[in-house]
Coordinates of C-alpha atoms and ligand atoms in Angstrom, one line a residue:
M1 CA 10.6 -9.3 -11.3
A2 CA 7.1 -9.8 -10.0
V3 CA 4.1 -9.9 -12.2
N4 CA 1.7 -7.0 -12.2
S5 CA 4.5 -4.6 -11.6
A6 CA 5.0 -1.3 -13.5
P7 CA 6.8 -1.7 -16.8
Q8 CA 10.5 -1.7 -16.0
D9 CA 11.3 0.4 -19.0
D10 CA 9.3 3.3 -17.6
P11 CA 12.0 6.1 -17.4
R12 CA 10.4 7.5 -14.2
L13 CA 11.1 4.5 -12.1
A14 CA 14.9 4.9 -11.7
R15 CA 14.5 8.3 -10.0
I16 CA 11.6 7.0 -7.8
K17 CA 13.8 4.1 -6.6
E18 CA 16.8 6.3 -6.0
S19 CA 14.8 8.7 -3.9
I20 CA 13.9 6.0 -1.4
H21 CA 16.6 5.8 1.3
S22 CA 17.5 2.6 3.0
I23 CA 18.4 2.7 6.7
P24 CA 20.1 -0.3 8.3
D25 CA 19.1 -1.5 11.8
F26 CA 15.9 0.7 12.0
P27 CA 13.7 0.4 14.0
K28 CA 15.7 -2.5 15.4
A29 CA 18.8 -4.6 14.6
G30 CA 18.6 -6.6 11.4
I31 CA 15.8 -4.6 9.7
L32 CA 16.7 -2.6 6.5
F33 CA 14.2 0.2 6.7
R34 CA 13.0 1.6 3.3
D35 CA 12.2 5.3 4.1
V36 CA 9.6 6.8 1.7
T37 CA 9.9 10.2 3.4
T38 CA 12.9 11.0 1.2
L39 CA 10.8 10.3 -1.9
L40 CA 8.3 13.0 -0.6
L41 CA 11.2 15.5 -0.6
D42 CA 11.7 15.1 -4.3
H43 CA 8.6 16.7 -6.0
K44 CA 9.2 15.0 -9.4
A45 CA 9.6 11.6 -7.9
F46 CA 6.5 12.0 -5.7
K47 CA 4.4 13.3 -8.6
D48 CA 5.6 10.6 -11.0
T49 CA 4.7 8.0 -8.4
I50 CA 1.2 9.3 -8.1
D51 CA 0.9 9.8 -11.8
I52 CA 1.8 6.1 -12.5
F53 CA -0.9 4.9 -10.1
V54 CA -3.5 7.3 -11.5
E55 CA -2.6 6.2 -15.1
R56 CA -3.2 2.6 -14.1
Y57 CA -6.5 3.1 -12.2
K58 CA -8.3 6.0 -13.7
H59 CA -10.3 3.8 -16.1
M60 CA -10.8 0.8 -13.8
K61 CA -14.1 2.1 -12.2
I62 CA -12.7 2.2 -8.7
D63 CA -15.2 3.5 -6.1
A64 CA -12.9 3.6 -3.1
V65 CA -9.2 3.9 -2.4
V66 CA -8.6 2.2 0.9
G67 CA -5.4 3.3 2.6
I68 CA -3.7 1.4 5.5
E69 CA -2.3 3.4 8.4
A70 CA 0.1 5.1 8.4
R71 CA 1.9 5.4 5.1
G72 CA -1.1 4.3 3.0
F73 CA -2.4 7.7 4.1
I74 CA 0.4 9.4 2.1
F75 CA -0.2 7.7 -1.2
G76 CA -3.9 6.8 -1.1
P77 CA -5.5 10.3 -1.0
P78 CA -3.8 11.8 -4.0
I79 CA -4.5 8.6 -6.0
A80 CA -8.2 8.9 -4.9
L81 CA -8.4 12.5 -6.0
G82 CA -6.6 11.7 -9.3
I83 CA -9.1 8.9 -10.3
G84 CA -12.2 10.5 -8.8
A85 CA -12.8 8.0 -6.0
K86 CA -13.4 8.4 -2.3
F87 CA -10.7 7.7 0.2
V88 CA -11.3 5.4 3.2
P89 CA -8.7 5.0 6.0
Q90 CA -8.0 1.7 7.8
R91 CA -6.7 2.7 11.2
K92 CA -4.9 1.3 14.2
P93 CA -7.2 0.3 17.1
K94 CA -9.3 3.0 18.9
K95 CA -8.5 5.9 16.5
L96 CA -11.8 6.0 14.7
P97 CA -14.7 7.6 16.6
G98 CA -17.7 5.7 15.1
P99 CA -18.7 2.1 14.9
V100 CA -16.0 0.0 13.2
V101 CA -15.3 -3.4 11.6
A102 CA -12.0 -4.9 12.6
E103 CA -9.4 -7.5 11.5
E104 CA -6.5 -8.9 13.4
Y105 CA -3.3 -10.0 11.8
T106 CA 0.0 -11.6 12.9
L107 CA 3.2 -9.7 13.3
E108 CA 6.7 -11.2 13.9
Y109 CA 5.9 -11.1 17.6
G110 CA 2.2 -11.1 18.6
T111 CA -0.8 -9.6 16.7
D112 CA -2.1 -6.2 15.5
R113 CA -5.5 -5.0 14.4
I114 CA -6.8 -2.5 11.9
E115 CA -10.3 -0.9 11.9
M116 CA -12.5 0.8 9.3
H117 CA -15.7 2.8 9.9
E118 CA -18.8 0.8 9.3
G119 CA -20.5 2.1 6.1
A120 CA -17.4 3.8 4.7
V121 CA -17.2 1.1 2.1
Q122 CA -20.6 -0.2 0.8
P123 CA -21.4 -3.7 -0.4
G124 CA -20.5 -4.2 -4.0
E125 CA -18.1 -1.3 -4.3
R126 CA -14.9 -1.7 -6.2
C127 CA -11.9 -1.0 -4.0
L128 CA -8.1 -0.5 -4.4
V129 CA -6.1 -1.2 -1.2
V130 CA -3.0 0.9 -0.8
D131 CA 0.1 0.8 1.4
D132 CA 3.6 2.0 1.0
L133 CA 5.3 -1.4 1.2
I134 CA 4.6 -5.1 1.2
A135 CA 7.0 -7.3 3.3
T136 CA 5.4 -10.5 4.6
G137 CA 2.0 -9.5 3.3
G138 CA 0.2 -9.8 6.7
T139 CA -0.9 -6.1 6.8
L140 CA -2.2 -6.0 3.2
A141 CA -4.0 -9.3 3.7
A142 CA -5.8 -7.9 6.7
G143 CA -6.8 -4.8 4.7
I144 CA -8.2 -7.1 2.0
R145 CA -10.2 -9.2 4.5
L146 CA -11.7 -6.0 6.0
V147 CA -12.9 -4.8 2.6
E148 CA -14.4 -8.2 1.7
R149 CA -16.1 -8.6 5.1
V150 CA -18.3 -5.6 4.3
G151 CA -19.3 -7.2 1.0
A152 CA -17.1 -5.1 -1.3
E153 CA -14.7 -6.2 -4.0
V154 CA -10.9 -5.8 -3.9
V155 CA -10.0 -5.1 -7.5
E156 CA -6.2 -4.8 -6.9
C157 CA -3.7 -3.8 -4.2
A158 CA -1.1 -1.1 -4.9
C159 CA 2.2 -0.6 -3.1
L160 CA 5.2 1.6 -3.9
I161 CA 7.7 -1.1 -2.7
E162 CA 7.8 -4.9 -2.7
L163 CA 10.3 -6.9 -0.8
S164 CA 9.7 -9.9 -3.0
E165 CA 12.0 -12.4 -1.3
L166 CA 9.5 -12.4 1.6
K167 CA 6.8 -13.7 -0.8
G168 CA 4.1 -11.5 0.7
R169 CA 2.1 -11.5 -2.5
E170 CA 1.3 -15.2 -1.9
K171 CA -0.7 -14.2 1.2
L172 CA -3.1 -11.9 -0.8
M173 CA -5.6 -14.6 -1.6
G174 CA -5.1 -14.3 -5.3
K175 CA -5.7 -10.6 -5.5
P176 CA -3.5 -8.8 -8.0
L177 CA -0.7 -6.6 -6.6
F178 CA 0.8 -3.7 -8.5
V179 CA 4.2 -2.3 -7.3
L180 CA 6.7 0.2 -8.7
V181 CA 9.9 -0.8 -7.0
D182 CA 11.2 -4.3 -6.0
F183 CA 14.2 -4.4 -3.6
E184 CA 14.6 -8.1 -4.1
G185 CA 18.0 -9.1 -2.8
E186 CA 19.2 -5.5 -2.2
Ligands
AMP201 P1 4.1 -6.8 6.3 O1 2.7 -6.9 7.0 O2 5.1 -7.7 6.8 O3 3.9 -6.9 4.8 O4 4.6 -5.4 6.6 C1 4.2 -4.3 5.9 C2 4.0 -3.0 6.8 O5 5.2 -2.9 7.6 C3 3.9 -1.8 5.9 O6 2.9 -1.0 6.5 C4 5.3 -1.2 6.0 O7 5.2 0.2 6.1 C5 6.0 -1.8 7.2 N1 7.3 -2.3 6.8 C6 7.6 -3.7 6.9 N2 8.9 -3.8 6.6 C7 9.4 -2.6 6.3 C8 10.7 -2.1 5.8 N3 11.8 -3.0 5.6 N4 10.9 -0.8 5.6 C9 9.8 0.0 5.8 N5 8.6 -0.3 6.2 C10 8.4 -1.7 6.5

């Protein structure tokens, strides 16, 4: 089990894990898609998920919760509200109306890009970067670089799910990663 993960004896974790459905060959052949929308249908599992993150971060002096489009927008805002921090979205290209800072990252085929409004995160602020799932780590690493490029600090990254056999956390430039569910080898 990965370091910096939730204590595995937390009784809330079994229901959280069971509520995430796994869909073979979506969106294409060979991918086992971990669907968090089924967790959102289970009020207790969804609330427990947010509570565990809030319990961890409420005393860590986080200024900004930075969520990565799209599913970082599901978990990031309730965590931000729960810990008394602002929420900052990192979006796909050309979605934000104001001036942006941008980072490119590598996908299996080609590249993608995420953008953040200039000034949304200020130099020196303490940030938590949130997404639903870490696979190869490319998306989260781009999110970290974007925060650091504006002079802010990434205190930790938080994901609901880790696919640890893909070793994504090794791409996070030494930043701690906190996850609730590891589907290693499943
Ligand atoms: P990566 O950059 O490889 O770490 O991929 C992480 C991003 O892709 C996250 O935003 C996930 O939502 C999505 N993703 C990658 N693999 C899966 C999967 N097996 N099931 C669901 N989402 C995935």
